[in-house]
JSON list of C-alpha atoms in Angstrom, two decimals:
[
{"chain": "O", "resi": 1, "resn": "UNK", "atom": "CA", "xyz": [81.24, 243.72, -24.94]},
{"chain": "O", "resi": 2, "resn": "UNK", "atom": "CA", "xyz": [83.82, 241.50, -22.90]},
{"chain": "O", "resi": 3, "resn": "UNK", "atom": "CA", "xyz": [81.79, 237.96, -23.11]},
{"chain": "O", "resi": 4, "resn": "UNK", "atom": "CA", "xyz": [84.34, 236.40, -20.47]},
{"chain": "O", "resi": 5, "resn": "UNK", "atom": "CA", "xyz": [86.04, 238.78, -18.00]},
{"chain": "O", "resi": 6, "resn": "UNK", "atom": "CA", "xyz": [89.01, 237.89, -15.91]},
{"chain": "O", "resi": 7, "resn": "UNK", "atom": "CA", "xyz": [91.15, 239.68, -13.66]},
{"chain": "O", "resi": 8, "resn": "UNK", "atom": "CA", "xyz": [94.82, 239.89, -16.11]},
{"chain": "O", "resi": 9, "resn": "UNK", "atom": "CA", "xyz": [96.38, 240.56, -12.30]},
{"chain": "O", "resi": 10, "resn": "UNK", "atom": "CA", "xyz": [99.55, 239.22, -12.18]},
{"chain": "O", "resi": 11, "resn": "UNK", "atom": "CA", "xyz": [99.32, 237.57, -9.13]},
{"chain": "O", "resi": 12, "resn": "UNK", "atom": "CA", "xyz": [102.74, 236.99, -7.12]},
{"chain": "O", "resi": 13, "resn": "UNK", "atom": "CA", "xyz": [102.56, 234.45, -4.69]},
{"chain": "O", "resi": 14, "resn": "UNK", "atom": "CA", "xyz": [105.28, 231.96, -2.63]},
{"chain": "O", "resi": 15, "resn": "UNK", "atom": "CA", "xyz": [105.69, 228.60, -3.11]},
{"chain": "O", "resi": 16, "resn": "UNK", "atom": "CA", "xyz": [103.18, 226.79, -1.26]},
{"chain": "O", "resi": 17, "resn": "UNK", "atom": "CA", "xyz": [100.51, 229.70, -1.30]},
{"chain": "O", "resi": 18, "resn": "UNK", "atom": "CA", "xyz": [97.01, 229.41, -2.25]},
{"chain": "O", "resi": 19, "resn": "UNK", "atom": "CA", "xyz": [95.88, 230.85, -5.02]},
{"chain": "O", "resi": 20, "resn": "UNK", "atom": "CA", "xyz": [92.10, 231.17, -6.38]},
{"chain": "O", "resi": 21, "resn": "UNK", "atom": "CA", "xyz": [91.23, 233.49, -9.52]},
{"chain": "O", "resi": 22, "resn": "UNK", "atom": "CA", "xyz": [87.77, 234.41, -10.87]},
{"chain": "O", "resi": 23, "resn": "UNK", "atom": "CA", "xyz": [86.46, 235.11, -14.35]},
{"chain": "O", "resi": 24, "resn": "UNK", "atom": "CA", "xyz": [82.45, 235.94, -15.01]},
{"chain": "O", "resi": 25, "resn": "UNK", "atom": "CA", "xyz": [80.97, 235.51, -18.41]},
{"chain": "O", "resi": 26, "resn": "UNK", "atom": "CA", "xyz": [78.65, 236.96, -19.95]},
{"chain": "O", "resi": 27, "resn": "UNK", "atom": "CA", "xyz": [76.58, 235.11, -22.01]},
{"chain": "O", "resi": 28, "resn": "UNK", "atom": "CA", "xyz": [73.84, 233.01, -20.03]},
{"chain": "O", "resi": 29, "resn": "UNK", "atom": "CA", "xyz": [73.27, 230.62, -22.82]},
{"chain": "O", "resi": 30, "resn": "UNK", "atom": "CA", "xyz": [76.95, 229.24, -22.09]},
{"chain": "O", "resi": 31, "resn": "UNK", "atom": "CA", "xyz": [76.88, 225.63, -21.39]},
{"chain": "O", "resi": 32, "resn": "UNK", "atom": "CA", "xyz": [80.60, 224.10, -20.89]},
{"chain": "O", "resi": 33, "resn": "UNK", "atom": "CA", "xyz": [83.03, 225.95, -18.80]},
{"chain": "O", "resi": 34, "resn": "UNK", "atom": "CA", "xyz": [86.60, 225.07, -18.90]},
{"chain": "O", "resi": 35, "resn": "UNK", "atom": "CA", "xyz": [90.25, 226.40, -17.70]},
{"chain": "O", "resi": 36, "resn": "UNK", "atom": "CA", "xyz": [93.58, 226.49, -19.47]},
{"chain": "O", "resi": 37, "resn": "UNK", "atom": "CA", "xyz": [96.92, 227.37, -19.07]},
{"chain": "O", "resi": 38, "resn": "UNK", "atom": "CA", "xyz": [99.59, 229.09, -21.46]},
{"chain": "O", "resi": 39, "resn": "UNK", "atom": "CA", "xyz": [102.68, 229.19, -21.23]},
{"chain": "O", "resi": 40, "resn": "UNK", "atom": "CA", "xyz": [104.70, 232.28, -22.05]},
{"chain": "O", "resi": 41, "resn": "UNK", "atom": "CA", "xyz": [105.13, 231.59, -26.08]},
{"chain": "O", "resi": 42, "resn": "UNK", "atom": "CA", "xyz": [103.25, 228.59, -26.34]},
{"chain": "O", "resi": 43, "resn": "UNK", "atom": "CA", "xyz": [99.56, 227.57, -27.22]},
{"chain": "O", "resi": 44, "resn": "UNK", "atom": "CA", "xyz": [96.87, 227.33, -24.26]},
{"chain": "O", "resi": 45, "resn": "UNK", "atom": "CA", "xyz": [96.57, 223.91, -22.73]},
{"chain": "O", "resi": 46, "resn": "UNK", "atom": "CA", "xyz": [93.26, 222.99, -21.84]},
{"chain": "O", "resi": 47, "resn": "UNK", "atom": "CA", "xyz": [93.76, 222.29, -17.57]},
{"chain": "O", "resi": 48, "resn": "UNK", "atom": "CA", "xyz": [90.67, 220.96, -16.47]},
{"chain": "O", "resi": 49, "resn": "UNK", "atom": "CA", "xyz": [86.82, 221.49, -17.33]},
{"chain": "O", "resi": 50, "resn": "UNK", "atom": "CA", "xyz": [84.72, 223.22, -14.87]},
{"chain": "O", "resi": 51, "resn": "UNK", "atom": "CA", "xyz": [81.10, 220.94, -14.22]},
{"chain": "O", "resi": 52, "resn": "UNK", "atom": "CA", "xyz": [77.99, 222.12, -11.94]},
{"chain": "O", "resi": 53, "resn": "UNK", "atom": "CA", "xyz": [79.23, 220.47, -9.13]},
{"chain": "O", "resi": 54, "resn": "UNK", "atom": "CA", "xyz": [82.78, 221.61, -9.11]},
{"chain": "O", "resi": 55, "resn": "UNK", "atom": "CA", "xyz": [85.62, 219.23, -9.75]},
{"chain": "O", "resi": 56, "resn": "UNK", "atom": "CA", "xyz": [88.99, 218.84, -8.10]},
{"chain": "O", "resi": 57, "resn": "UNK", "atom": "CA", "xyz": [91.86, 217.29, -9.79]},
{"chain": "O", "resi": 58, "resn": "UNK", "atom": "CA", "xyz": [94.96, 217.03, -7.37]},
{"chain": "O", "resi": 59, "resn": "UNK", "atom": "CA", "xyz": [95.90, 220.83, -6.49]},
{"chain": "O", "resi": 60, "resn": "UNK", "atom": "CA", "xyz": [93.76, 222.15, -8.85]},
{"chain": "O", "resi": 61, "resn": "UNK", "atom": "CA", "xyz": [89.86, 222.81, -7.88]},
{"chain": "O", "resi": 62, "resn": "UNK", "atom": "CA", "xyz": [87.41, 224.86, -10.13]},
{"chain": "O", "resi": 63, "resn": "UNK", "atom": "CA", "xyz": [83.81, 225.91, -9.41]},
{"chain": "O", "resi": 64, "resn": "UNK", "atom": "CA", "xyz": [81.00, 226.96, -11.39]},
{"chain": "O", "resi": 65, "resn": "UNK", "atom": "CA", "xyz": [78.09, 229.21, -10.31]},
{"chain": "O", "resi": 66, "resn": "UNK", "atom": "CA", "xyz": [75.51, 229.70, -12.57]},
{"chain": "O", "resi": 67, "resn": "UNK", "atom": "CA", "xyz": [73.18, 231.94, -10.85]},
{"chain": "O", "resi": 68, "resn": "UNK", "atom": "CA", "xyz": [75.87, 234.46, -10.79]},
{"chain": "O", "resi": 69, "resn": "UNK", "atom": "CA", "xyz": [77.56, 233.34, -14.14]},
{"chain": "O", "resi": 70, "resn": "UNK", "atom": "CA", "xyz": [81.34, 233.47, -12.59]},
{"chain": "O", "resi": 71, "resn": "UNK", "atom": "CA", "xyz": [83.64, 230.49, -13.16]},
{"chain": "O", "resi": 72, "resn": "UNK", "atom": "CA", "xyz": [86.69, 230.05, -10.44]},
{"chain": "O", "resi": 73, "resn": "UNK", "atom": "CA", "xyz": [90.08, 228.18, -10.02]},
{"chain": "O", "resi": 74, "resn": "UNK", "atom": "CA", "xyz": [91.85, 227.56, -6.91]},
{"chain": "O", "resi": 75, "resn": "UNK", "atom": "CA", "xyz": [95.73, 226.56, -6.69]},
{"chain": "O", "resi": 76, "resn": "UNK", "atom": "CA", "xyz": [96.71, 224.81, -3.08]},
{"chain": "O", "resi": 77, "resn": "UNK", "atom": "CA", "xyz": [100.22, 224.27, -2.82]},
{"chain": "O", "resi": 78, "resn": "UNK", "atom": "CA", "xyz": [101.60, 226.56, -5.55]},
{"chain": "O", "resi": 79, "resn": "UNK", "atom": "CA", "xyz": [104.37, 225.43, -7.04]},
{"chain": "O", "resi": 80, "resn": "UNK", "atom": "CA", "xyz": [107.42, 227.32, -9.52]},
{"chain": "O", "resi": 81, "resn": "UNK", "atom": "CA", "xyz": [105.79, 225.75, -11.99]},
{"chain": "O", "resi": 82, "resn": "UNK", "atom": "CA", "xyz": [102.61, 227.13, -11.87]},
{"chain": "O", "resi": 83, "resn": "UNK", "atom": "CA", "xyz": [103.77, 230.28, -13.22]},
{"chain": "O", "resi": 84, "resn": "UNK", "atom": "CA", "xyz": [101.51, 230.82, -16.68]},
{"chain": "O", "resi": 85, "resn": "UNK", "atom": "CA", "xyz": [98.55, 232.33, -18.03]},
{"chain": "O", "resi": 86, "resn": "UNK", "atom": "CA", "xyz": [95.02, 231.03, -16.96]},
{"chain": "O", "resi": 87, "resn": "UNK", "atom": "CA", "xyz": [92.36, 231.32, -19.58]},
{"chain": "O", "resi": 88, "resn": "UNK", "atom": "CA", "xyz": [88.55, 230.98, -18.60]},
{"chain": "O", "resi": 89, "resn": "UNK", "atom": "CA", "xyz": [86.77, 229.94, -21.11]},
{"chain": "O", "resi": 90, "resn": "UNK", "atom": "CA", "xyz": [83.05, 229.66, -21.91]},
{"chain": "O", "resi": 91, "resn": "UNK", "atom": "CA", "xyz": [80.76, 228.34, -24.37]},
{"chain": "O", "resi": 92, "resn": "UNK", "atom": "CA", "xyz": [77.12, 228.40, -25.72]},
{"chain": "O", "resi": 93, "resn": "UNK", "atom": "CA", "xyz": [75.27, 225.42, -27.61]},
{"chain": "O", "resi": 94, "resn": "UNK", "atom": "CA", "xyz": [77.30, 222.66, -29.56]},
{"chain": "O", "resi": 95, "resn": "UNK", "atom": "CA", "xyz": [78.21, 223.94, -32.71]},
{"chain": "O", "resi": 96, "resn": "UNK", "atom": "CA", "xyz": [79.51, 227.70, -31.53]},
{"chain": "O", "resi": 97, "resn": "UNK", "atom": "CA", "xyz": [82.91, 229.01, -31.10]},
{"chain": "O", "resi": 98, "resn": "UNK", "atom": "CA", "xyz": [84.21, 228.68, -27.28]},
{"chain": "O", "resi": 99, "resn": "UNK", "atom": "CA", "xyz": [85.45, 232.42, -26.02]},
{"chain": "O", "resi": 100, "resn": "UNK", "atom": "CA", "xyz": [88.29, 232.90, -24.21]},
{"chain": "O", "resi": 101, "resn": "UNK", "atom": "CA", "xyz": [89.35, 235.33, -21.72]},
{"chain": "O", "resi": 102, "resn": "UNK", "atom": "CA", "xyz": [92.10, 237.42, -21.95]},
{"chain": "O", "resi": 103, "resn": "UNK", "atom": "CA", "xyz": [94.17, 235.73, -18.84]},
{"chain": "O", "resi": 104, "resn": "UNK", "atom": "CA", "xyz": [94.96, 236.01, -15.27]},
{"chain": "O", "resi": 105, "resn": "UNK", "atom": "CA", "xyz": [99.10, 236.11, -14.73]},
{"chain": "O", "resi": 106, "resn": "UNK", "atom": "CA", "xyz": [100.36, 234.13, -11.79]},
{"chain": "O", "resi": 107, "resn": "UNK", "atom": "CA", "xyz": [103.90, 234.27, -10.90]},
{"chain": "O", "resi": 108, "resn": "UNK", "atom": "CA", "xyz": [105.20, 231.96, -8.20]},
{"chain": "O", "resi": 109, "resn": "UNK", "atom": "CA", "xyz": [107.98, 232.48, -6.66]},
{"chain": "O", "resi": 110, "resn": "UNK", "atom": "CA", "xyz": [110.84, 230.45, -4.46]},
{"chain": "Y", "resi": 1, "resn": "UNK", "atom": "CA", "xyz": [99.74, 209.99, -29.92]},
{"chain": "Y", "resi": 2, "resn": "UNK", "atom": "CA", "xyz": [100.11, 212.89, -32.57]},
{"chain": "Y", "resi": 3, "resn": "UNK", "atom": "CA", "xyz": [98.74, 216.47, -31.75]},
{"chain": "Y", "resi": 4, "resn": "UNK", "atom": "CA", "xyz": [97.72, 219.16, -33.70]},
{"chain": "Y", "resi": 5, "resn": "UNK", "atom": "CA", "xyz": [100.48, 220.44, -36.28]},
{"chain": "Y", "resi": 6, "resn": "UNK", "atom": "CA", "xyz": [101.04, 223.24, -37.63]},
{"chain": "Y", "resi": 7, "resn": "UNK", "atom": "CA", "xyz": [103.02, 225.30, -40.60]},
{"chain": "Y", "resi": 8, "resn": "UNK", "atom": "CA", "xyz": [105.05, 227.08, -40.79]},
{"chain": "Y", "resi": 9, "resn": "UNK", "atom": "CA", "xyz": [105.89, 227.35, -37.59]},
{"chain": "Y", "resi": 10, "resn": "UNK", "atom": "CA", "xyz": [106.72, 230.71, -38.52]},
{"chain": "Y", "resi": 11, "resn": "UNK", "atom": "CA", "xyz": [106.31, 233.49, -41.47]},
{"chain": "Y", "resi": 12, "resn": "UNK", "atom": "CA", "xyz": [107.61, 236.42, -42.66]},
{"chain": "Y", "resi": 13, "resn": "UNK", "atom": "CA", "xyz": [105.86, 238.66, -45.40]},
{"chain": "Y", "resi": 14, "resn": "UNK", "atom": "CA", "xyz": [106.05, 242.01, -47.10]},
{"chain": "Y", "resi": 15, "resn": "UNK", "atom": "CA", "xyz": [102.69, 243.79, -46.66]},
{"chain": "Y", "resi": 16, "resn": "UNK", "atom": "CA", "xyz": [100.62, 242.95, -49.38]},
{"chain": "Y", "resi": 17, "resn": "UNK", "atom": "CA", "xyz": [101.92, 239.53, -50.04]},
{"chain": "Y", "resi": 18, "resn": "UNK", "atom": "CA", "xyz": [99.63, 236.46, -49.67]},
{"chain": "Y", "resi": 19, "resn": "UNK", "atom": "CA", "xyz": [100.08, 233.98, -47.26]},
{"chain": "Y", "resi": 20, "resn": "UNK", "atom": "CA", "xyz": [98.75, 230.25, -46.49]},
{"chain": "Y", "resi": 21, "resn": "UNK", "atom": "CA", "xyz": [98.82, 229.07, -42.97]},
{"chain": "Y", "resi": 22, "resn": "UNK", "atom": "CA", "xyz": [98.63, 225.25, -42.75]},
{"chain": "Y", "resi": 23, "resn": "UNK", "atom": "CA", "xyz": [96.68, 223.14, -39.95]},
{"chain": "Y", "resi": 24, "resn": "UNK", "atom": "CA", "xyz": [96.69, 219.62, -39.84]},
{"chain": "Y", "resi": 25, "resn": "UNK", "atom": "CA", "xyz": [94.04, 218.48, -36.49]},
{"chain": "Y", "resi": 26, "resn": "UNK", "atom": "CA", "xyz": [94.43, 215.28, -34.37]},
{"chain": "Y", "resi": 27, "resn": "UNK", "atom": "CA", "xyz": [93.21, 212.38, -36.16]},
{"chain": "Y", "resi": 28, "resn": "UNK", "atom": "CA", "xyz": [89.42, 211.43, -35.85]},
{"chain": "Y", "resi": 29, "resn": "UNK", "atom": "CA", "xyz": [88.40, 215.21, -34.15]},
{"chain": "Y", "resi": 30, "resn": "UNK", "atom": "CA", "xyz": [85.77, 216.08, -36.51]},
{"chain": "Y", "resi": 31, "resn": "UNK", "atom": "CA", "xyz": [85.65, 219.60, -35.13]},
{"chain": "Y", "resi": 32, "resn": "UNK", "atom": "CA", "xyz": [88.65, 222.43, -36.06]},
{"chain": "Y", "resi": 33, "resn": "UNK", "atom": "CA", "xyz": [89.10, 226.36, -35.02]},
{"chain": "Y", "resi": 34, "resn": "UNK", "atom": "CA", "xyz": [91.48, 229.11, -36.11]},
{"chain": "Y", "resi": 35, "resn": "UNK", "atom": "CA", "xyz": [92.29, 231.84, -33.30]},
{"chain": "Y", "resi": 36, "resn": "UNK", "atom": "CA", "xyz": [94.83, 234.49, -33.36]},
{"chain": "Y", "resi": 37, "resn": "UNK", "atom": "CA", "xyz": [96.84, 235.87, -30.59]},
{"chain": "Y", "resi": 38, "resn": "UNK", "atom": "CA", "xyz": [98.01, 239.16, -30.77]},
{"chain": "Y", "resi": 39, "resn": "UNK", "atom": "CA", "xyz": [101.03, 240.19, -28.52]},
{"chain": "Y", "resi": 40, "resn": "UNK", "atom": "CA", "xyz": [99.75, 240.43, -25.17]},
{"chain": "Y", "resi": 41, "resn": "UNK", "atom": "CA", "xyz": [96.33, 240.14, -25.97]},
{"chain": "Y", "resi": 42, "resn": "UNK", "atom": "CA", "xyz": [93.55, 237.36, -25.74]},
{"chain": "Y", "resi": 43, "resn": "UNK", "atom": "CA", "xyz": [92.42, 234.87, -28.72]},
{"chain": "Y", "resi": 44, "resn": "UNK", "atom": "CA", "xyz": [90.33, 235.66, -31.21]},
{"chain": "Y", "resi": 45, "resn": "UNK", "atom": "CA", "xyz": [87.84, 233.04, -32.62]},
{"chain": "Y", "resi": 46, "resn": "UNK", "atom": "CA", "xyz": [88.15, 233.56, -36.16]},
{"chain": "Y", "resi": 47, "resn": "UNK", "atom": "CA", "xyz": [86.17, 230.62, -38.13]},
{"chain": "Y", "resi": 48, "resn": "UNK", "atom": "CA", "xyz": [84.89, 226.96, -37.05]},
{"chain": "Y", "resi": 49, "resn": "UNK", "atom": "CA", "xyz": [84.29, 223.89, -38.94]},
{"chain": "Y", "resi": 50, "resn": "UNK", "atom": "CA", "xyz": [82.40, 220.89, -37.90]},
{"chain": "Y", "resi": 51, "resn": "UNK", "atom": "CA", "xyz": [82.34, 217.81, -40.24]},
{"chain": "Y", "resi": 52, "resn": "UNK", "atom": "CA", "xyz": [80.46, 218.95, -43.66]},
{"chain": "Y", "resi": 53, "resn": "UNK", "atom": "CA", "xyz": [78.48, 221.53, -42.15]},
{"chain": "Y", "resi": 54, "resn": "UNK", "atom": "CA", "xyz": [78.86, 225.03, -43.32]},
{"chain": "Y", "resi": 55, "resn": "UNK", "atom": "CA", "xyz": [81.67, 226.69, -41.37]},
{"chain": "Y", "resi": 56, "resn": "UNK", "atom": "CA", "xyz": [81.15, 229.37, -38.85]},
{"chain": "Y", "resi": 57, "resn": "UNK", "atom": "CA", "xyz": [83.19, 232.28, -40.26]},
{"chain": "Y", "resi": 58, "resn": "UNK", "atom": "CA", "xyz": [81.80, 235.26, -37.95]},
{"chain": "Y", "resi": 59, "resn": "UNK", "atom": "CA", "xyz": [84.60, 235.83, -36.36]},
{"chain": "Y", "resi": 60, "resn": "UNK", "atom": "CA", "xyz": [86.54, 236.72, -39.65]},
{"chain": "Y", "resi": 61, "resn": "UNK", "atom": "CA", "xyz": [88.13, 240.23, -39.32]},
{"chain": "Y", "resi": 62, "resn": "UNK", "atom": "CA", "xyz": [88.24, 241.14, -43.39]},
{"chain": "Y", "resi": 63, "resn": "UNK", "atom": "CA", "xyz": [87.09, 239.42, -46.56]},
{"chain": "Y", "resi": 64, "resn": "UNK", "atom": "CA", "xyz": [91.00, 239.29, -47.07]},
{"chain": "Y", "resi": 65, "resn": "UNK", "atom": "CA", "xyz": [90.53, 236.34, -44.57]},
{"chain": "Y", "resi": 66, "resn": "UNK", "atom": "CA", "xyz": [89.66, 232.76, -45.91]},
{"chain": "Y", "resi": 67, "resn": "UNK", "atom": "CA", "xyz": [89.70, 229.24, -44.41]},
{"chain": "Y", "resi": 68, "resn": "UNK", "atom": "CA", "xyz": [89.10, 225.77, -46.03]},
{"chain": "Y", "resi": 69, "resn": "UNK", "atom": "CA", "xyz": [89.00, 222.51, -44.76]},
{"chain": "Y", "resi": 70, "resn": "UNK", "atom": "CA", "xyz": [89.74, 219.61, -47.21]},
{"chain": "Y", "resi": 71, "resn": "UNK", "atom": "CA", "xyz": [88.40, 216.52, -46.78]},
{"chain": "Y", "resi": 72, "resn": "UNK", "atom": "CA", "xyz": [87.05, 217.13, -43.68]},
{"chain": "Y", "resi": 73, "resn": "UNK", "atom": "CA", "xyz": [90.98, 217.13, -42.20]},
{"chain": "Y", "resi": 74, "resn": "UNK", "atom": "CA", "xyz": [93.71, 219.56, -43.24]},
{"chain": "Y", "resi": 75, "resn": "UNK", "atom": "CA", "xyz": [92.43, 223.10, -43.23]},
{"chain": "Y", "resi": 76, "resn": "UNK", "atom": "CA", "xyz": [94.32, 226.37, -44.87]},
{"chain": "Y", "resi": 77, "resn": "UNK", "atom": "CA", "xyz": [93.73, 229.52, -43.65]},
{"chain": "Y", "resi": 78, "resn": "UNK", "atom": "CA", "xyz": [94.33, 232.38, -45.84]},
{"chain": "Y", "resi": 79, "resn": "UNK", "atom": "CA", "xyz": [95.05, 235.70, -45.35]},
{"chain": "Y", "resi": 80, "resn": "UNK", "atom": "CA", "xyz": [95.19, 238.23, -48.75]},
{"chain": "Y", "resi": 81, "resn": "UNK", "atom": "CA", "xyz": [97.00, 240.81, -49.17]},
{"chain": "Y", "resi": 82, "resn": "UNK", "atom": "CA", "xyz": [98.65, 241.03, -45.32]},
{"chain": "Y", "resi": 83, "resn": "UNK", "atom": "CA", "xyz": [98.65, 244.39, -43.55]},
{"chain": "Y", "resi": 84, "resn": "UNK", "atom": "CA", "xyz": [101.10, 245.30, -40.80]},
{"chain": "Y", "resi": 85, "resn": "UNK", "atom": "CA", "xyz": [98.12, 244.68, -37.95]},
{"chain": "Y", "resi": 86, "resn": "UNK", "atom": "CA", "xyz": [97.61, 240.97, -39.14]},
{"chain": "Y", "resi": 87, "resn": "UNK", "atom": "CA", "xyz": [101.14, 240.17, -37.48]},
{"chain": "Y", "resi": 88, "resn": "UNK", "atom": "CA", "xyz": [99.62, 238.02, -34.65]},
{"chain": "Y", "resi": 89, "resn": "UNK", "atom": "CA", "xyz": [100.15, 234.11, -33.53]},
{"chain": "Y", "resi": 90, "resn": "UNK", "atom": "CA", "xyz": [97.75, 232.08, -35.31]},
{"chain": "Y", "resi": 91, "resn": "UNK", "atom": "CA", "xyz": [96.61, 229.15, -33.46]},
{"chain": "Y", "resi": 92, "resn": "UNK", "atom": "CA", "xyz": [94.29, 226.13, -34.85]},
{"chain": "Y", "resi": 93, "resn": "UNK", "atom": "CA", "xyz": [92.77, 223.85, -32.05]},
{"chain": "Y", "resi": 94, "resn": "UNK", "atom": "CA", "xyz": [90.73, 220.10, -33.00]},
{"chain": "Y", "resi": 95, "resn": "UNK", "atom": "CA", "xyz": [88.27, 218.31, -30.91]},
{"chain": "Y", "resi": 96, "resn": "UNK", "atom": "CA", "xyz": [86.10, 215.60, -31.09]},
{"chain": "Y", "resi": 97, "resn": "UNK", "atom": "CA", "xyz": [82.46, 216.48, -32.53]},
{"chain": "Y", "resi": 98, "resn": "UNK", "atom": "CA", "xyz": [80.54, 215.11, -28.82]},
{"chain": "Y", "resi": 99, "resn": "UNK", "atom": "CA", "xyz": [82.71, 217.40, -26.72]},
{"chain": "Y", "resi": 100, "resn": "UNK", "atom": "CA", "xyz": [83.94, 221.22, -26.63]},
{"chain": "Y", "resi": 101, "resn": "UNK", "atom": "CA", "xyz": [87.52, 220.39, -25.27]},
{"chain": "Y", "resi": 102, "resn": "UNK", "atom": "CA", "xyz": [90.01, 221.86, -27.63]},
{"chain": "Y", "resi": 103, "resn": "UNK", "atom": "CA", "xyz": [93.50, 220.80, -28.54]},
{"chain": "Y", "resi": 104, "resn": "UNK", "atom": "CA", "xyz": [95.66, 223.30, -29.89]},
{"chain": "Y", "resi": 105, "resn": "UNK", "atom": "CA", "xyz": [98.69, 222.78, -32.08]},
{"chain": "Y", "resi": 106, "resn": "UNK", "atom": "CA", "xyz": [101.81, 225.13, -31.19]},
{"chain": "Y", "resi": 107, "resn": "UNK", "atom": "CA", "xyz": [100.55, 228.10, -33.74]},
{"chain": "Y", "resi": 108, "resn": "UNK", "atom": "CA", "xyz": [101.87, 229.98, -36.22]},
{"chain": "Y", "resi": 109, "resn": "UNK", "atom": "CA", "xyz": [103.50, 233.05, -35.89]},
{"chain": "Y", "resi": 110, "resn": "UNK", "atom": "CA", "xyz": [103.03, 235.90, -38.86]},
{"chain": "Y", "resi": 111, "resn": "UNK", "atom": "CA", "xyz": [105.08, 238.91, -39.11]},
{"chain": "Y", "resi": 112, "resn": "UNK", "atom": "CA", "xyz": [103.90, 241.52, -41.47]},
{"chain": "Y", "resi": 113, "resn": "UNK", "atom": "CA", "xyz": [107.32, 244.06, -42.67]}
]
């Protein structure tokens, strides 16, 4: 049973492009929603947290819709370094682990 | 301020051997998580702990695997008697106890000969 589901693409897009990637979880019990980014080599980096309303920080806007349990991200203005692994991530009550999705690739290029 | 360390940063075994993987979480995050990361794959929760409570080990693959967690800081995971397929990146990751964000330190990488 996949409990988070993302597209592992990669997606190749220009500088500048805009970029939006989905992931759907499983689990309707799950409570806090977040994004992160890894680096080729390196440990994830939590990006941003995904809340009801949606949330926007600079380029980087995710959405949440619970009725159809699917999480998204949206890039404007790609830039080269934008190029990493995106992990969705999902979670149930306090005191459970957080699951993490195997990844969507995004290469941008100049 | 300091992350989440880690040691070794990496380790090579014989199959068989024992081997003691080292977390130490940010200070004052009462909540810490092992993962591992195979090559190209996803993570894989492996055990939580949250303050004295009794850890959540369900996602341990193999009663070879152990964790501790002294003093409600430093935690050791333990892996006995290593078989080729444990060679993975293992990564630990704090928070605080009110909130699910996770901090990861830079992981450990195990390779099984």
């Amino acid at each position: 049973r996949k409990e988070v589901e993302q597209d592992p693409g990669p997606f190749n897009v220009p500088e500048g492009a805009t970029v939006a990637f989905n992931c759907t979880y499983s689990n309707s019990a799950s409570q806090s929603f977040f994004w992160y980014r890894q680096d080729c080599r390196k440990e994830p980096k939590l990006l941003m947290s995904v809340y009801s309303s949606g949330n926007e920080d600079g380029r980087f806007t995710a959405q949440l819709n619970r009725a159809s349990q699917y999480i998204s991200l949206l890039i404007r203005d790609s830039k080269l370094s934008d190029s990493a692994t995106y992990l969705c991530v999902a979670g149930a009550r306090a005191g459970t682990a957080l699951i993490f999705g195997k990844g969507t690739t995004l290469s941008v290029s100049s | 301020g300091a992350g989440v360390s880690q040691s070794p940063s990496n380790k090579v075994t014989e199959k068989g051997k024992d081997v003691e993987l080292r977390c130490d979480p940010i200070s004052g995050h009462t909540a810490l998580y092992w993962y591992r990361q195979s090559l190209g794959q996803g993570l894989e929760f492996l055990i939580y702990f949250q303050g004295n409570s009794a850890p959540d080990k369900s996602g341990l693959p193999s009663d070879r695997f152990s964790a501790e967690r002294t003093g409600g800081s430093v935690s050791t995971l333990t892996i006995q008697r290593t078989q080729q397929e444990d060679s993975a990146v293992y990564l630990c990751a704090s928070s605080f106890a009110g909130t699910r964000e996770q901090y990861f330190g830079p992981g450990t990488r195990l390779t099984v000969t």
